[in-house]
Amino acid sequence: MQVAYSRAEERAGARVDVQPILVAPSHGDDHCLLDALPLAAGIFCMKSGKLWVQALNKQFFDLAYCHGCPEKFSELFHHYSDGLGGDFIRSFLADPANAVDELELTEGTGLNRRFLKLKIAALTPAADRTPRCLLSVVDRTIEIQAENNLRAEMLRDSLTGLPNRLAFTEAVEKAGETLSRDLGHAVLVVDMLRFSRINESMGGIAGDELLITFARRLVLALRAGDILARTGGNEFGILVSLRRGIGDALKAAERIHKVMAAPFKISELEIRVECAIGLAMMHAGQDPEELFRNAQFAVKQAKGAGKPQVYEPQQATEARRRFSIETELRRAIEKEELKLFYQPLINLKSGEVAGFEALARWEHEDRGEISPSEFIPVAEESGLILHLGRWAMDKAAHTLADWDRKAGKPLPLYVGVNLSAIQVARDDVAALVSSALKSSGLAGKRITVELTESSIVQDPARATRVFEALKALDATVAMDDFGTGYSSLAYLQRLPIDVLKIDRSFVTGMMVDPDSVAIVRAVLGLAEALGMSTTAEGVETVELATTLAALGCASGQGFHFARPLEAEAAFAYAESRRQ
């Protein structure tokens, strides 16, 4: 059926003319082409500098809501041809080889908004050489709406209804584009403390109820424009705008603490919930993930400090260094790159070497010497102290056995090895010492295990079992750094301790501080009363050595006698002191 309709004369000089529009079924190769296509399609051409519609199929009329009415389509096409769609067709007809052949087009607003995809292809020119093209149109509205709905779900936390971590990151990135001298931004991370205990004791449903209530209270602390998101299990992120710098962010943290002050009523119980808050200031060009990690790092600091903390780059640098040291320390232990040095312990009466304290040293190929005060805490925090302690015990025992072989007889020397409180808590210390004694062939009395007061205080019952097991091996037990911890006299009386090592902080002050002398004298008297021996740390002058000997201290160690020495030098030093 062919419907003839034209307004060319009525619209003289207009940019668009509508020639007779063919509504399928029709005749001719072009019309058969349109009839065969399953999607909306039409044939367009340029004639006398004007855009003409030669033919449309039924789907095109339906897509335009014209329902086969050429008059209605003509009015609609005249309206839209002056926009992007018309420019798209004209550009292609003018230069098909270089023009774009696809266009995403949006029309309408609100619920009537439609998303169309236009694709264009060249056709053979008409008999009069007029350029022509085939335009197909796909309505992607349902597809786009489904994508938008799916994206909205992807950006929403299903429990609280808040934006999730991904949405928060996008919001932070967008805020970074609006930074100015007058308007800044900060990210706050709020961590609900002890949530796991509440969840475990009251159940998951109560835990979810608490999270929802917690989120609602956070909303009360926000100002207009602030963005709240649930970024983890019991972690929330807040993006705040700043007019007065960090002061605005700290006030936001203060408001959060205020709204959390009242108890939460969950399952007929009143629960007080505390939170840790970390803050990080946004800088121009900063990666959103980096900014969020900075705030998370500040949260960790806040948990220790008990109050909101602002991210400090220096602290983060130190944390990264500790992590780097942990990674490299693990590798160094595996490759046996650490060494044991031995500091002599001198009998203050005879002047001979009574024994040595084994001290771990690490010479890094790039960083140089890394102090034990830096890598030992990292080893304790990461658990590497267990591997390090086993290595030190075994190495020290075998070194002492090697010295015996060089001397041709058992030497009157012992070696002291430090064990941390973590080793006492997690490792089988007695089995560790027993293995070192068996593999080296040493007698138990040749090994002195040095333990700090903290290893006793943390778990007195376990410490008692460890001490008794060590004494069963005939090993010597020394309490290191005595006087700096929290030991009670009851521990000293009950535990089988052989040696008290007086901390260097008391020893080094003896010549100028009467209180230090009194403390050292008291420790020596206490040790004598309990049948214990004593060793003074930090003996750096001959006057100190003489004074300690006069007070009755059995042995001393310090730079006055020798610095920590490598194994061969330590053996030579011991031999020289006996001559």
Coordinates of C-alpha atoms in Angstrom, one line a residue:
M1 CA 0.0 0.0 0.0
Q2 CA 1.4 3.4 -1.0
V3 CA 0.3 6.5 0.8
A4 CA 1.2 9.7 -1.0
Y5 CA 1.7 12.8 1.1
S6 CA 3.9 15.8 0.6
R7 CA 4.4 19.2 2.2
A8 CA 7.3 20.3 0.1
E9 CA 5.3 23.2 -1.4
E10 CA 4.0 24.2 1.9
R11 CA 7.4 24.3 3.5
A12 CA 9.4 26.1 0.8
G13 CA 12.9 26.8 1.9
A14 CA 12.6 24.4 4.9
R15 CA 15.5 22.1 5.6
V16 CA 13.4 18.9 5.5
D17 CA 10.9 17.7 2.9
V18 CA 8.8 14.6 3.1
Q19 CA 8.3 12.9 -0.3
P20 CA 5.7 10.2 -0.7
I21 CA 6.2 7.8 2.2
L22 CA 5.9 4.1 1.5
V23 CA 4.3 2.0 4.2
A24 CA 5.0 -1.7 3.9
P25 CA 4.0 -3.8 2.0
S26 CA 5.4 -2.0 -0.9
H27 CA 7.3 -2.7 -4.2
G28 CA 10.8 -2.2 -5.4
D29 CA 14.2 -3.4 -4.2
D30 CA 14.5 -0.7 -1.5
H31 CA 11.0 -1.3 -0.2
C32 CA 11.6 -5.1 0.0
L33 CA 14.8 -4.3 2.0
L34 CA 12.8 -2.3 4.5
D35 CA 10.1 -5.0 4.7
A36 CA 12.7 -7.7 5.5
L37 CA 14.4 -5.8 8.3
P38 CA 13.1 -6.8 11.8
L39 CA 13.9 -3.4 13.3
A40 CA 12.8 0.2 12.6
A41 CA 14.5 1.4 9.4
G42 CA 14.1 4.1 6.7
I43 CA 15.7 5.4 3.6
F44 CA 16.9 9.0 3.6
C45 CA 18.5 11.2 1.0
M46 CA 19.7 14.7 0.2
K47 CA 18.0 16.6 -2.6
S48 CA 18.6 20.2 -3.4
G49 CA 20.4 20.7 -0.1
K50 CA 17.4 19.3 1.8
L51 CA 16.9 16.1 3.9
W52 CA 14.2 13.9 2.4
V53 CA 12.5 10.8 3.7
Q54 CA 11.9 8.3 0.9
A55 CA 10.5 5.4 2.7
L56 CA 9.9 3.9 6.1
N57 CA 8.9 0.5 7.3
K58 CA 6.0 -0.2 9.8
Q59 CA 8.4 -0.7 12.7
F60 CA 9.7 2.9 12.2
F61 CA 6.2 4.3 12.4
D62 CA 5.5 2.2 15.5
L63 CA 8.8 3.4 17.1
A64 CA 7.7 7.0 16.5
Y65 CA 4.3 6.3 18.0
C66 CA 2.7 7.3 14.6
H67 CA 0.9 4.1 14.1
G68 CA 1.2 4.3 10.3
C69 CA 0.1 8.0 10.0
P70 CA 2.4 9.8 7.6
E71 CA 1.0 13.2 8.6
K72 CA 1.9 12.6 12.3
F73 CA 5.3 11.3 11.4
S74 CA 6.0 14.3 9.1
E75 CA 5.4 16.7 12.0
L76 CA 7.5 14.7 14.3
F77 CA 10.4 14.4 11.8
H78 CA 10.4 18.1 11.1
H79 CA 10.8 18.6 14.9
Y80 CA 13.7 16.1 15.4
S81 CA 15.5 16.8 12.2
D82 CA 16.9 20.0 13.6
G83 CA 18.6 18.2 16.4
L84 CA 21.4 15.6 16.7
G85 CA 19.5 13.0 14.6
G86 CA 19.2 15.2 11.6
D87 CA 22.8 16.4 11.8
F88 CA 23.9 12.8 12.0
I89 CA 22.1 11.8 8.8
R90 CA 23.2 15.0 6.9
S91 CA 26.8 14.5 7.9
F92 CA 26.8 10.9 6.7
L93 CA 25.2 11.7 3.4
A94 CA 27.7 14.6 2.8
D95 CA 30.8 12.4 3.4
P96 CA 30.0 8.7 4.0
A97 CA 33.7 7.6 4.0
N98 CA 34.7 9.9 7.0
A99 CA 31.4 10.4 8.9
V100 CA 30.5 8.4 12.0
D101 CA 27.9 5.6 11.4
E102 CA 26.5 5.2 14.9
L103 CA 24.8 7.6 17.4
E104 CA 23.4 7.1 20.9
L105 CA 20.4 9.4 21.2
T106 CA 18.3 10.3 24.2
E107 CA 14.8 11.8 23.9
G108 CA 12.2 12.8 26.4
T109 CA 12.5 13.3 30.2
G110 CA 11.5 11.5 33.3
L111 CA 9.4 8.4 32.8
N112 CA 9.0 9.2 29.1
R113 CA 12.7 9.2 28.5
R114 CA 13.9 6.9 25.7
F115 CA 17.4 5.7 24.7
L116 CA 17.8 5.1 21.0
K117 CA 20.7 3.8 19.0
L118 CA 21.0 5.0 15.4
K119 CA 23.0 3.1 12.8
I120 CA 23.5 4.3 9.3
A121 CA 24.7 2.6 6.1
A122 CA 25.2 3.9 2.5
L123 CA 22.9 2.8 -0.3
T124 CA 23.5 3.1 -4.0
P125 CA 22.6 6.6 -5.2
A126 CA 19.3 7.2 -6.9
A127 CA 19.0 7.4 -10.7
D128 CA 19.7 11.1 -10.5
R129 CA 22.8 10.5 -8.4
T130 CA 21.1 11.7 -5.2
P131 CA 23.0 10.2 -2.2
R132 CA 21.0 7.9 -0.1
C133 CA 21.4 6.0 3.2
L134 CA 19.6 3.3 5.2
L135 CA 18.9 4.4 8.8
S136 CA 18.1 1.8 11.4
V137 CA 16.9 2.6 14.9
V138 CA 16.9 0.4 18.0
D139 CA 15.0 1.3 21.1
R140 CA 17.4 0.5 24.0
T141 CA 15.2 2.0 26.7
I142 CA 14.5 -1.3 28.5
E143 CA 18.1 -2.4 28.3
I144 CA 19.4 0.9 29.6
Q145 CA 16.9 1.0 32.4
A146 CA 17.8 -2.5 33.4
E147 CA 21.5 -1.5 33.4
N148 CA 20.7 1.5 35.5
N149 CA 18.7 -0.5 38.0
L150 CA 21.5 -3.1 38.2
R151 CA 24.1 -0.4 38.7
A152 CA 21.9 1.2 41.4
E153 CA 21.8 -2.2 43.2
M154 CA 25.5 -2.6 42.8
L155 CA 26.1 0.8 44.4
R156 CA 23.7 0.2 47.4
D157 CA 24.3 -1.7 50.6
S158 CA 21.4 -4.1 50.9
L159 CA 21.2 -4.1 54.7
T160 CA 21.3 -0.3 55.5
G161 CA 20.2 1.1 52.1
L162 CA 23.3 3.3 52.2
P163 CA 25.8 3.7 49.3
N164 CA 28.4 1.0 49.4
R165 CA 32.2 1.1 49.1
L166 CA 32.1 1.4 45.3
A167 CA 29.6 4.3 45.4
F168 CA 31.6 6.0 48.1
T169 CA 34.7 5.8 46.0
E170 CA 32.9 7.4 43.1
A171 CA 31.6 10.2 45.3
V172 CA 35.1 10.9 46.6
E173 CA 36.5 11.0 43.1
K174 CA 33.8 13.4 42.0
A175 CA 34.4 15.6 45.1
G176 CA 38.1 15.7 44.2
E177 CA 37.1 17.6 41.0
T178 CA 35.5 20.4 43.0
L179 CA 38.4 21.1 45.3
S180 CA 39.2 24.8 45.6
R181 CA 40.8 27.3 48.0
D182 CA 37.4 27.9 49.7
L183 CA 36.0 24.4 49.7
G184 CA 37.9 21.3 50.8
H185 CA 36.9 17.7 51.6
A186 CA 37.9 15.1 54.1
V187 CA 37.0 11.4 54.5
L188 CA 36.1 10.0 57.9
V189 CA 36.1 6.3 58.6
V190 CA 34.0 5.2 61.5
D191 CA 34.7 1.7 62.9
M192 CA 32.2 0.2 65.4
L193 CA 34.3 -1.3 68.2
R194 CA 33.7 -4.8 69.6
F195 CA 31.0 -5.5 67.0
S196 CA 32.1 -9.1 66.5
R197 CA 31.6 -9.8 70.2
I198 CA 28.1 -8.4 70.0
N199 CA 27.4 -10.4 66.9
E200 CA 28.7 -13.6 68.3
S201 CA 26.9 -13.3 71.7
M202 CA 23.5 -12.0 70.4
G203 CA 23.3 -13.5 67.0
G204 CA 23.4 -12.2 63.4
I205 CA 19.9 -10.8 63.4
A206 CA 20.6 -8.6 66.5
G207 CA 23.9 -7.7 64.8
D208 CA 22.1 -6.5 61.7
E209 CA 19.6 -4.5 63.8
L210 CA 22.5 -2.8 65.5
L211 CA 24.2 -1.9 62.2
I212 CA 21.0 -0.4 60.9
T213 CA 20.4 1.6 64.1
F214 CA 24.1 2.7 64.1
A215 CA 23.8 3.9 60.5
R216 CA 20.6 5.9 61.4
R217 CA 22.4 7.6 64.2
L218 CA 25.3 8.5 61.9
V219 CA 22.9 10.2 59.6
L220 CA 21.8 12.4 62.5
A221 CA 25.4 13.7 62.8
L222 CA 25.7 14.7 59.2
R223 CA 25.3 18.1 57.6
A224 CA 23.6 18.8 54.3
G225 CA 25.8 17.6 51.5
D226 CA 27.8 15.1 53.6
I227 CA 27.7 11.6 52.2
L228 CA 27.5 8.5 54.3
A229 CA 28.3 4.9 53.1
R230 CA 28.7 1.5 54.6
T231 CA 32.2 0.5 53.4
G232 CA 32.7 -2.7 55.3
G233 CA 31.1 -5.1 57.8
N234 CA 31.1 -2.7 60.8
E235 CA 32.9 0.2 59.0
F236 CA 31.3 3.4 57.6
G237 CA 32.8 6.1 55.4
I238 CA 31.7 9.8 55.5
L239 CA 32.7 12.4 52.9
V240 CA 32.4 15.9 54.5
S241 CA 32.9 19.2 52.9
L242 CA 35.2 21.7 54.7
R243 CA 34.9 25.4 54.9
R244 CA 37.2 25.9 57.8
G245 CA 39.8 23.2 57.2
I246 CA 40.4 20.2 59.5
G247 CA 38.4 21.9 62.2
D248 CA 35.1 21.0 60.4
A249 CA 36.2 17.4 60.1
L250 CA 37.0 17.2 63.8
K251 CA 33.6 18.8 64.7
A252 CA 32.0 16.1 62.5
A253 CA 33.8 13.4 64.6
E254 CA 32.6 15.2 67.8
R255 CA 29.0 15.1 66.6
I256 CA 29.3 11.4 65.8
H257 CA 30.6 10.6 69.4
K258 CA 27.7 12.6 70.8
V259 CA 25.0 10.8 68.9
M260 CA 26.6 7.4 69.9
A261 CA 26.7 8.4 73.6
A262 CA 23.2 7.1 74.4
P263 CA 22.8 3.3 74.7
F264 CA 21.4 1.2 71.9
K265 CA 18.3 -0.9 72.7
I266 CA 18.7 -4.3 70.9
S267 CA 16.6 -7.3 71.8
E268 CA 15.4 -5.9 75.1
L269 CA 19.0 -5.1 76.0
E270 CA 20.7 -1.8 76.4
I271 CA 24.1 -1.7 74.7
R272 CA 26.7 1.0 74.7
V273 CA 28.6 1.2 71.5
E274 CA 31.9 2.9 71.0
C275 CA 33.5 3.8 67.8
A276 CA 37.0 4.7 66.5
I277 CA 37.2 7.5 64.0
G278 CA 40.0 8.2 61.5
L279 CA 40.2 11.3 59.4
A280 CA 42.2 12.0 56.2
M281 CA 42.3 15.3 54.3
M282 CA 41.8 15.3 50.5
H283 CA 44.5 16.8 48.3
A284 CA 44.3 17.7 44.7
G285 CA 44.8 14.8 42.3
Q286 CA 44.7 12.3 45.1
D287 CA 43.6 8.7 44.3
P288 CA 40.2 8.0 46.1
E289 CA 41.4 4.6 47.3
E290 CA 44.6 6.1 48.7
L291 CA 42.6 8.7 50.6
F292 CA 40.3 6.0 52.0
R293 CA 43.3 3.9 53.1
N294 CA 44.8 6.9 54.8
A295 CA 41.6 7.3 56.8
Q296 CA 41.6 3.6 57.6
F297 CA 45.2 3.9 58.9
A298 CA 44.1 6.8 61.1
V299 CA 41.3 4.5 62.5
K300 CA 44.0 2.1 63.7
Q301 CA 45.8 4.9 65.4
A302 CA 42.5 6.1 67.0
K303 CA 41.9 2.6 68.5
G304 CA 45.1 2.9 70.4
A305 CA 44.7 6.6 71.3
G306 CA 41.1 6.4 72.3
K307 CA 40.1 9.5 70.4
P308 CA 39.8 10.6 66.7
Q309 CA 43.0 10.7 64.9
V310 CA 44.0 12.7 61.7
Y311 CA 46.2 10.8 59.2
E312 CA 49.8 11.8 59.4
P313 CA 52.0 10.9 56.5
Q314 CA 55.0 10.3 58.7
Q315 CA 53.2 7.6 60.7
A316 CA 52.1 5.9 57.5
T317 CA 55.6 6.0 56.2
E318 CA 56.8 4.3 59.4
A319 CA 54.0 1.7 59.1
R320 CA 55.0 1.0 55.5
R321 CA 58.6 0.6 56.6
R322 CA 57.6 -1.8 59.3
F323 CA 55.7 -3.8 56.7
S324 CA 58.7 -3.7 54.4
I325 CA 60.9 -4.9 57.2
E326 CA 58.5 -7.7 58.0
T327 CA 58.7 -9.0 54.4
E328 CA 62.4 -8.7 54.1
L329 CA 63.0 -10.2 57.6
R330 CA 61.0 -13.2 56.6
R331 CA 63.3 -13.6 53.6
A332 CA 66.4 -13.0 55.7
I333 CA 65.4 -15.7 58.2
E334 CA 64.8 -18.2 55.4
K335 CA 68.1 -17.4 53.8
E336 CA 70.0 -17.3 57.1
E337 CA 71.2 -13.8 56.4
L338 CA 71.0 -12.8 60.1
K339 CA 74.0 -13.2 62.4
L340 CA 74.4 -13.8 66.1
F341 CA 76.9 -11.6 67.9
Y342 CA 78.0 -12.4 71.5
Q343 CA 78.5 -9.9 74.3
P344 CA 80.7 -11.1 77.1
L345 CA 79.4 -11.4 80.7
I346 CA 82.3 -10.8 83.0
N347 CA 82.8 -12.2 86.5
L348 CA 83.3 -9.0 88.5
K349 CA 85.5 -10.7 91.1
S350 CA 87.9 -12.7 88.9
G351 CA 87.6 -10.6 85.7
E352 CA 87.2 -13.7 83.6
V353 CA 84.5 -14.3 81.0
A354 CA 81.6 -16.2 82.7
G355 CA 79.5 -16.4 79.5
F356 CA 78.0 -14.6 76.6
E357 CA 74.7 -13.1 75.7
A358 CA 73.7 -14.0 72.1
L359 CA 72.3 -11.0 70.2
A360 CA 70.8 -11.0 66.8
R361 CA 72.2 -8.6 64.2
W362 CA 70.9 -7.8 60.7
E363 CA 73.1 -6.2 58.0
H364 CA 70.7 -5.5 55.1
E365 CA 72.4 -5.4 51.7
D366 CA 70.6 -2.1 50.8
R367 CA 69.5 -0.5 54.1
G368 CA 72.7 -1.3 56.0
E369 CA 72.5 -2.3 59.6
I370 CA 68.9 -2.5 61.0
S371 CA 68.7 -2.1 64.7
P372 CA 67.3 -4.9 66.8
S373 CA 65.1 -2.3 68.5
E374 CA 63.4 -1.9 65.0
F375 CA 63.2 -5.5 63.7
I376 CA 62.5 -7.3 66.9
P377 CA 59.2 -5.5 67.6
V378 CA 58.3 -6.2 63.9
A379 CA 59.1 -9.9 64.4
E380 CA 57.0 -10.0 67.6
E381 CA 54.0 -8.3 65.9
S382 CA 54.1 -10.6 62.8
G383 CA 54.9 -13.9 64.6
L384 CA 58.3 -14.2 63.0
I385 CA 59.8 -14.1 66.5
L386 CA 59.0 -17.8 66.7
H387 CA 61.2 -18.6 63.8
L388 CA 63.8 -16.1 64.9
G389 CA 63.9 -17.5 68.4
R390 CA 64.3 -21.1 67.3
W391 CA 67.1 -20.1 65.0
A392 CA 68.9 -18.1 67.7
M393 CA 68.7 -20.9 70.3
D394 CA 70.0 -23.5 67.9
K395 CA 72.8 -21.2 66.5
A396 CA 74.0 -20.2 69.9
A397 CA 74.1 -23.7 71.2
H398 CA 76.1 -24.9 68.2
T399 CA 78.5 -22.0 68.4
L400 CA 79.3 -22.8 72.0
A401 CA 79.8 -26.5 71.1
D402 CA 82.2 -25.3 68.3
W403 CA 84.2 -23.4 70.8
D404 CA 84.5 -26.5 73.0
R405 CA 85.9 -28.4 70.0
K406 CA 88.4 -25.7 69.3
A407 CA 89.5 -25.7 72.9
G408 CA 89.6 -29.5 73.1
K409 CA 87.4 -29.6 76.2
P410 CA 84.2 -28.1 77.6
L411 CA 84.8 -24.5 78.4
P412 CA 83.6 -22.9 81.7
L413 CA 81.2 -20.7 79.6
Y414 CA 77.5 -20.5 79.1
V415 CA 75.5 -18.7 76.5
G416 CA 72.4 -16.7 77.2
V417 CA 69.5 -16.5 74.7
N418 CA 66.6 -14.1 74.9
L419 CA 63.1 -15.4 74.5
S420 CA 60.1 -13.0 74.1
A421 CA 56.8 -13.1 75.9
I422 CA 55.2 -14.2 72.6
Q423 CA 57.5 -17.2 72.4
V424 CA 56.6 -18.2 75.9
A425 CA 52.9 -17.9 75.1
R426 CA 52.9 -19.6 71.7
D427 CA 55.9 -21.9 71.4
D428 CA 57.0 -25.0 73.2
V429 CA 60.1 -23.4 74.8
A430 CA 61.2 -26.5 76.7
A431 CA 61.1 -28.6 73.5
L432 CA 63.0 -25.8 71.7
V433 CA 65.8 -25.8 74.3
S434 CA 65.9 -29.6 74.5
S435 CA 66.3 -29.9 70.8
A436 CA 69.2 -27.4 70.8
L437 CA 70.9 -29.3 73.6
K438 CA 70.6 -32.6 71.9
S439 CA 71.8 -31.5 68.5
S440 CA 74.8 -29.6 70.0
G441 CA 75.7 -32.1 72.7
L442 CA 75.7 -29.4 75.4
A443 CA 74.7 -29.9 79.0
G444 CA 71.7 -28.0 80.2
K445 CA 73.6 -25.7 82.5
R446 CA 75.5 -24.3 79.5
I447 CA 72.3 -22.6 78.3
T448 CA 70.7 -19.6 80.1
V449 CA 67.2 -18.6 78.9
E450 CA 66.6 -14.9 79.4
L451 CA 62.9 -14.0 79.9
T452 CA 61.4 -10.6 80.5
E453 CA 58.9 -9.8 83.2
S454 CA 56.1 -9.4 80.7
S455 CA 56.3 -13.1 79.8
I456 CA 55.4 -13.8 83.4
V457 CA 52.7 -11.2 83.9
Q458 CA 50.8 -12.1 80.7
D459 CA 50.1 -15.7 81.8
P460 CA 51.7 -16.6 85.2
A461 CA 50.4 -20.2 85.1
R462 CA 51.9 -20.9 81.7
A463 CA 55.1 -19.1 82.7
T464 CA 55.4 -21.4 85.8
R465 CA 55.1 -24.5 83.6
V466 CA 57.7 -23.2 81.2
F467 CA 60.1 -22.4 84.0
E468 CA 59.7 -25.7 85.6
A469 CA 60.2 -27.5 82.3
L470 CA 63.4 -25.6 81.7
K471 CA 64.8 -26.4 85.1
A472 CA 64.1 -30.1 84.4
L473 CA 66.5 -29.7 81.5
D474 CA 69.1 -28.2 84.0
A475 CA 69.0 -24.9 82.1
T476 CA 69.5 -21.6 83.8
V477 CA 66.6 -19.2 83.9
A478 CA 67.4 -15.4 84.1
M479 CA 64.9 -12.6 84.4
D480 CA 66.0 -9.9 82.0
D481 CA 65.6 -6.1 82.5
F482 CA 64.5 -6.6 86.2
G483 CA 62.9 -3.6 87.7
T484 CA 61.3 -2.1 84.6
G485 CA 58.2 -4.3 84.5
Y486 CA 55.5 -5.3 86.8
S487 CA 56.9 -8.4 88.6
S488 CA 55.8 -8.9 92.2
L489 CA 57.8 -10.5 94.9
A490 CA 55.4 -13.4 94.8
Y491 CA 56.7 -14.3 91.3
L492 CA 60.3 -14.2 92.5
Q493 CA 59.6 -16.4 95.5
R494 CA 57.4 -18.9 93.6
L495 CA 59.3 -19.3 90.2
P496 CA 62.6 -21.1 89.8
I497 CA 64.6 -18.1 88.7
D498 CA 68.4 -18.3 88.9
V499 CA 69.6 -14.9 87.8
L500 CA 68.3 -11.3 88.1
K501 CA 69.6 -9.0 85.4
I502 CA 69.6 -5.4 86.6
D503 CA 68.4 -3.1 83.9
R504 CA 70.9 -0.7 82.4
S505 CA 68.6 2.3 83.3
F506 CA 69.5 1.8 87.0
V507 CA 73.1 0.9 86.4
T508 CA 74.2 3.8 84.2
G509 CA 72.8 6.3 86.7
M510 CA 74.6 5.0 89.7
M511 CA 77.5 7.4 89.7
V512 CA 75.2 10.5 89.7
D513 CA 71.9 9.4 91.2
P514 CA 71.7 8.2 94.8
D515 CA 68.2 6.7 94.1
S516 CA 69.7 4.4 91.4
V517 CA 72.4 3.2 93.8
A518 CA 69.6 2.5 96.4
I519 CA 67.6 0.5 93.8
V520 CA 70.6 -1.5 92.7
R521 CA 71.5 -2.2 96.3
A522 CA 68.0 -3.3 97.1
V523 CA 67.9 -5.7 94.0
L524 CA 71.2 -7.2 95.1
G525 CA 69.9 -7.7 98.6
L526 CA 66.7 -9.3 97.4
A527 CA 68.6 -11.6 95.1
E528 CA 70.9 -12.7 97.9
A529 CA 67.9 -13.4 100.1
L530 CA 66.3 -15.5 97.5
G531 CA 69.5 -17.4 96.6
M532 CA 69.8 -15.8 93.1
S533 CA 72.8 -14.6 91.2
T534 CA 72.9 -11.1 89.6
T535 CA 74.1 -9.5 86.4
A536 CA 74.3 -5.8 85.8
E537 CA 73.7 -4.5 82.3
G538 CA 75.2 -1.3 80.8
V539 CA 78.6 -1.3 82.6
E540 CA 80.4 1.3 80.6
T541 CA 83.1 2.6 83.0
V542 CA 85.7 1.1 85.3
E543 CA 84.1 3.0 88.2
L544 CA 80.8 1.3 87.6
A545 CA 82.5 -2.1 87.4
T546 CA 84.3 -1.5 90.7
T547 CA 81.3 -0.2 92.5
L548 CA 79.1 -3.1 91.4
A549 CA 81.7 -5.6 92.5
A550 CA 81.9 -3.9 95.9
L551 CA 78.2 -4.1 96.3
G552 CA 78.3 -7.8 95.6
C553 CA 77.0 -8.0 92.0
A554 CA 78.2 -11.3 90.5
S555 CA 78.7 -10.3 86.9
G556 CA 78.4 -7.5 84.5
Q557 CA 78.2 -6.7 80.8
G558 CA 78.7 -3.5 78.8
F559 CA 80.9 -1.5 76.6
H560 CA 83.5 -1.2 79.3
F561 CA 84.3 -4.8 78.8
A562 CA 83.4 -5.3 75.1
R563 CA 80.8 -4.6 72.5
P564 CA 78.9 -7.6 71.0
L565 CA 81.4 -9.6 69.0
E566 CA 81.2 -12.1 66.1
A567 CA 81.7 -15.8 67.0
E568 CA 85.4 -16.0 66.3
A569 CA 86.2 -12.7 68.0
A570 CA 84.1 -13.7 71.0
F571 CA 86.0 -17.0 71.4
A572 CA 89.4 -15.1 71.1
Y573 CA 88.2 -12.6 73.7
A574 CA 87.3 -15.3 76.2
E575 CA 90.6 -17.0 75.7
S576 CA 92.5 -13.7 76.3
R577 CA 90.6 -13.0 79.5
R578 CA 91.7 -16.4 80.9
Q579 CA 95.4 -15.8 80.3

